[in-house]
Coordinates of C-alpha atoms in Angstrom, one line a residue:
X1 CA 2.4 19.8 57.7
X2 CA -0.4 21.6 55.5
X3 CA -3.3 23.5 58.0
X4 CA -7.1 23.0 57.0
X5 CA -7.3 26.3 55.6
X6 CA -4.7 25.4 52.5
X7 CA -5.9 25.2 48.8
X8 CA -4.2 22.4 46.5
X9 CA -4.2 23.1 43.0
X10 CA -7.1 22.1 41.5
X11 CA -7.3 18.8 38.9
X12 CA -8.0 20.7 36.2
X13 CA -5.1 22.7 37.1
X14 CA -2.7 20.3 37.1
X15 CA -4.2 18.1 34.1
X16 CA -3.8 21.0 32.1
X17 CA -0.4 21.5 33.2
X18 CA 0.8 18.0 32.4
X19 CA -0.8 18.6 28.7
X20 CA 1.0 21.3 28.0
X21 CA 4.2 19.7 29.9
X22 CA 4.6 22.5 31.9
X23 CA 6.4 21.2 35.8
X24 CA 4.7 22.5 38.5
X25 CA 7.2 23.1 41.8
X26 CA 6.4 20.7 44.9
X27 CA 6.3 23.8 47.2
X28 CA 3.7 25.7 45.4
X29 CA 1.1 23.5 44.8
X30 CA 0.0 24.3 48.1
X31 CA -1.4 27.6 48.8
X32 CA -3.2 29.7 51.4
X33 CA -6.6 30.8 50.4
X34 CA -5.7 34.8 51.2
X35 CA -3.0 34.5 48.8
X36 CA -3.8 35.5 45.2
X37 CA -3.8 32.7 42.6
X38 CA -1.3 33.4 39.8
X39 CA -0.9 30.6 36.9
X40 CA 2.4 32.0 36.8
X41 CA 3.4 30.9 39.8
X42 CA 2.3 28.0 40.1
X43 CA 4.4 27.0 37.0
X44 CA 7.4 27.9 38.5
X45 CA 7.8 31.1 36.7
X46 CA 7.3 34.4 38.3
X47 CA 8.4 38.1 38.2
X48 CA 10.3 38.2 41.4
X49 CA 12.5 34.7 40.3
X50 CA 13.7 36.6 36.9
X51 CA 13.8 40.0 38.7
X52 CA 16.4 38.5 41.2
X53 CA 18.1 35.9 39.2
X54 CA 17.3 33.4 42.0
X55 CA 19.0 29.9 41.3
X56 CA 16.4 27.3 41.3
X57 CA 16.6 23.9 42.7
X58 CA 15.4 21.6 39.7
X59 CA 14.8 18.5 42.2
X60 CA 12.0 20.1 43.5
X61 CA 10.1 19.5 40.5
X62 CA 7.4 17.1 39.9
X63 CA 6.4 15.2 37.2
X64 CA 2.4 14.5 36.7
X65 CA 1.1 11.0 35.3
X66 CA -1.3 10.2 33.8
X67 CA -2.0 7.3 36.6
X68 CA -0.7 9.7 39.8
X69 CA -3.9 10.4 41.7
X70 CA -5.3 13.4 41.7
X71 CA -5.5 15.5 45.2
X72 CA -9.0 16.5 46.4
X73 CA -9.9 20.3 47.1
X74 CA -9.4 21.1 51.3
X75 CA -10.8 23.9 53.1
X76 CA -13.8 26.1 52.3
X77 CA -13.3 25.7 48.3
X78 CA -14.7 22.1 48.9
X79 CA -17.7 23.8 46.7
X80 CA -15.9 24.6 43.7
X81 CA -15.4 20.4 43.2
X82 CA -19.3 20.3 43.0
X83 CA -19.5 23.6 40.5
X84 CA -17.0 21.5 38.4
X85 CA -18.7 18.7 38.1
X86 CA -22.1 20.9 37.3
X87 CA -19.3 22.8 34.6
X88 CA -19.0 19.4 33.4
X89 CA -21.9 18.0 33.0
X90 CA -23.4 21.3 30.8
X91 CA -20.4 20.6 28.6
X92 CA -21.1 17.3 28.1
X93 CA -24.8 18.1 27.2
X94 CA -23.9 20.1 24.6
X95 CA -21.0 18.6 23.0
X96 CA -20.5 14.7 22.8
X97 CA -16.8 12.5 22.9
X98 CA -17.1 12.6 19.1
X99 CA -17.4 16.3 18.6
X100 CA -14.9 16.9 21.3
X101 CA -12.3 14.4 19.5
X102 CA -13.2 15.6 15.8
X103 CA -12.8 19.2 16.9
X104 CA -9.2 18.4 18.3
X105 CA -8.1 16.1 15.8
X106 CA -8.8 18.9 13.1
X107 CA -7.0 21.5 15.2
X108 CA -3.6 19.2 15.2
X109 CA -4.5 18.8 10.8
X110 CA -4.4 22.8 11.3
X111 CA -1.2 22.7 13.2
X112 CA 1.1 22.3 9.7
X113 CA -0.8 25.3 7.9
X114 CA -0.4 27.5 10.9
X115 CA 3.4 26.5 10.7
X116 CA 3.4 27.2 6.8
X117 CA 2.0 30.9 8.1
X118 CA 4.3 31.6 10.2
X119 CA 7.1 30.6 7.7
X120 CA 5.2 33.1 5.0
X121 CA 5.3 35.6 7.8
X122 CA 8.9 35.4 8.4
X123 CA 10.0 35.4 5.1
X124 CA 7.4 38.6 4.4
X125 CA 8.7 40.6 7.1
X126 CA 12.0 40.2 5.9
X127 CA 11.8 41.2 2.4
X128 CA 9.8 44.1 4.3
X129 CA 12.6 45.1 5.9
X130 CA 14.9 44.8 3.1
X131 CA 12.4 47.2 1.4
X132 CA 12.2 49.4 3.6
X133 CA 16.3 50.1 3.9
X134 CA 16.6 50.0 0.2
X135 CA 13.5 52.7 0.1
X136 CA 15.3 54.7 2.6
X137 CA 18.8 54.7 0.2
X138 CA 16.7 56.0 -2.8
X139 CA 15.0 58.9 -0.4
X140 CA 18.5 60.0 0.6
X141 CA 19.8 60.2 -2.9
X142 CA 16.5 62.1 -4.1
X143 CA 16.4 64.8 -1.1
X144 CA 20.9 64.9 -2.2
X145 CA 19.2 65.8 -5.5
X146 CA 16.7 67.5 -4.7
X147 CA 19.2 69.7 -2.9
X148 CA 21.5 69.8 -5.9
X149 CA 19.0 71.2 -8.3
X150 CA 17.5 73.7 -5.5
X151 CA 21.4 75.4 -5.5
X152 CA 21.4 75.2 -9.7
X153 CA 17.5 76.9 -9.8
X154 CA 18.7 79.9 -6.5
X155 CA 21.9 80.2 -8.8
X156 CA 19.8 81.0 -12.4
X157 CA 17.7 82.7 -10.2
X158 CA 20.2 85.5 -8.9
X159 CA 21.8 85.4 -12.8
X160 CA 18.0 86.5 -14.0
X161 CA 17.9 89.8 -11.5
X162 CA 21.4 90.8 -11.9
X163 CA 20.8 90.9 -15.8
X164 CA 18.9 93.6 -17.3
X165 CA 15.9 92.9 -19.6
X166 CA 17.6 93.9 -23.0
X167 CA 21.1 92.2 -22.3
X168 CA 22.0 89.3 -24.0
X169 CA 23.0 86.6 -21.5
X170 CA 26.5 86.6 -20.9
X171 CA 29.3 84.6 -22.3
X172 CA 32.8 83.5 -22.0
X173 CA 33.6 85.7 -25.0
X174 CA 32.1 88.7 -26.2
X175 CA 30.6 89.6 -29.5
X176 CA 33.3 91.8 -30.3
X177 CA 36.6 88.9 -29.9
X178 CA 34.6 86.5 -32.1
X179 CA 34.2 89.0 -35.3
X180 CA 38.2 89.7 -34.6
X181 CA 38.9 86.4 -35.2

């Protein structure tokens, strides 16, 4: 069914896949060495699925156990099982169980505050945006202002050159009616 030269996704792969319960599809968990590797795909998710709206056929998936054996590496990437292992060991040199376990047992105590943040955040960009449109009111009714008093200061303006320099400013009666009455 499979030819020599197939590649089967790698443990770590898949472990890391079942820890973050993603489901990997039966039919690409085997691929051909020529083909590029995309995490994407092999999760099931890709660019051409959403592109086309394909409907996807949800039996194929498979569930990984924690007890389900894990499949070897095939074909010429047979090395990359011994570079692992080499990867592993250097990890293990430098950090023990107990670090490893500490470090991961503090990131879940993190987990909470992180949550908190992102509730801070949320409730920050909001009153952010309310700012903003509220700002945005008062700059309208300024520059509706600002264009109000513009018209009164061009209006005083064209009173000032039409009057003379001796005139008295004009009023609604003259001199004259006010000493007749």
């Amino acid at each position: 069914m499979l030819d020599s030269l197939s590649l089967i996704v790698p443990s770590m792969i898949s472990k890391l896949c079942k820890r973050v319960k993603v489901e990997i599809l039966l039919g690409d968990t085997c691929m051909e060495p020529k083909n590029m590797i995309f995490p994407r795909k092999m999760c099931g998710e890709g660019s051409v699925v959403k592109r086309k709206m394909r409907k996807m056929d949800y039996g194929k998936f498979v569930h990984v156990e924690d007890d389900s054996p894990i499949p070897s590496i095939m074909g010429p990437f047979t090395s990359l099982a011994s570079e692992l292992r080499i990867v592993k060991d250097i990890i293990r040199s430098y950090v023990t169980q107990r670090e490893f376990d500490a470090s991961l047992s503090s990131q879940r105590k993190k987990k909470p505050q992180l949550v908190n943040l992102e509730k801070a955040y949320a409730c920050l960009a909001k009153s952010h945006g309310e700012l903003s449109i509220s700002h945005g009111k008062m700059k309208k009714q300024e520059k509706s202002r600002d264009k109000f008093f513009t018209r009164m200061w061009n209006g005083v303006k064209c009173l000032w050159k039409l009057l003379k320099v001796n005139e008295p400013l004009p009023t609604s009666r003259s001199n004259v009616d006010r000493d007749e009455l």
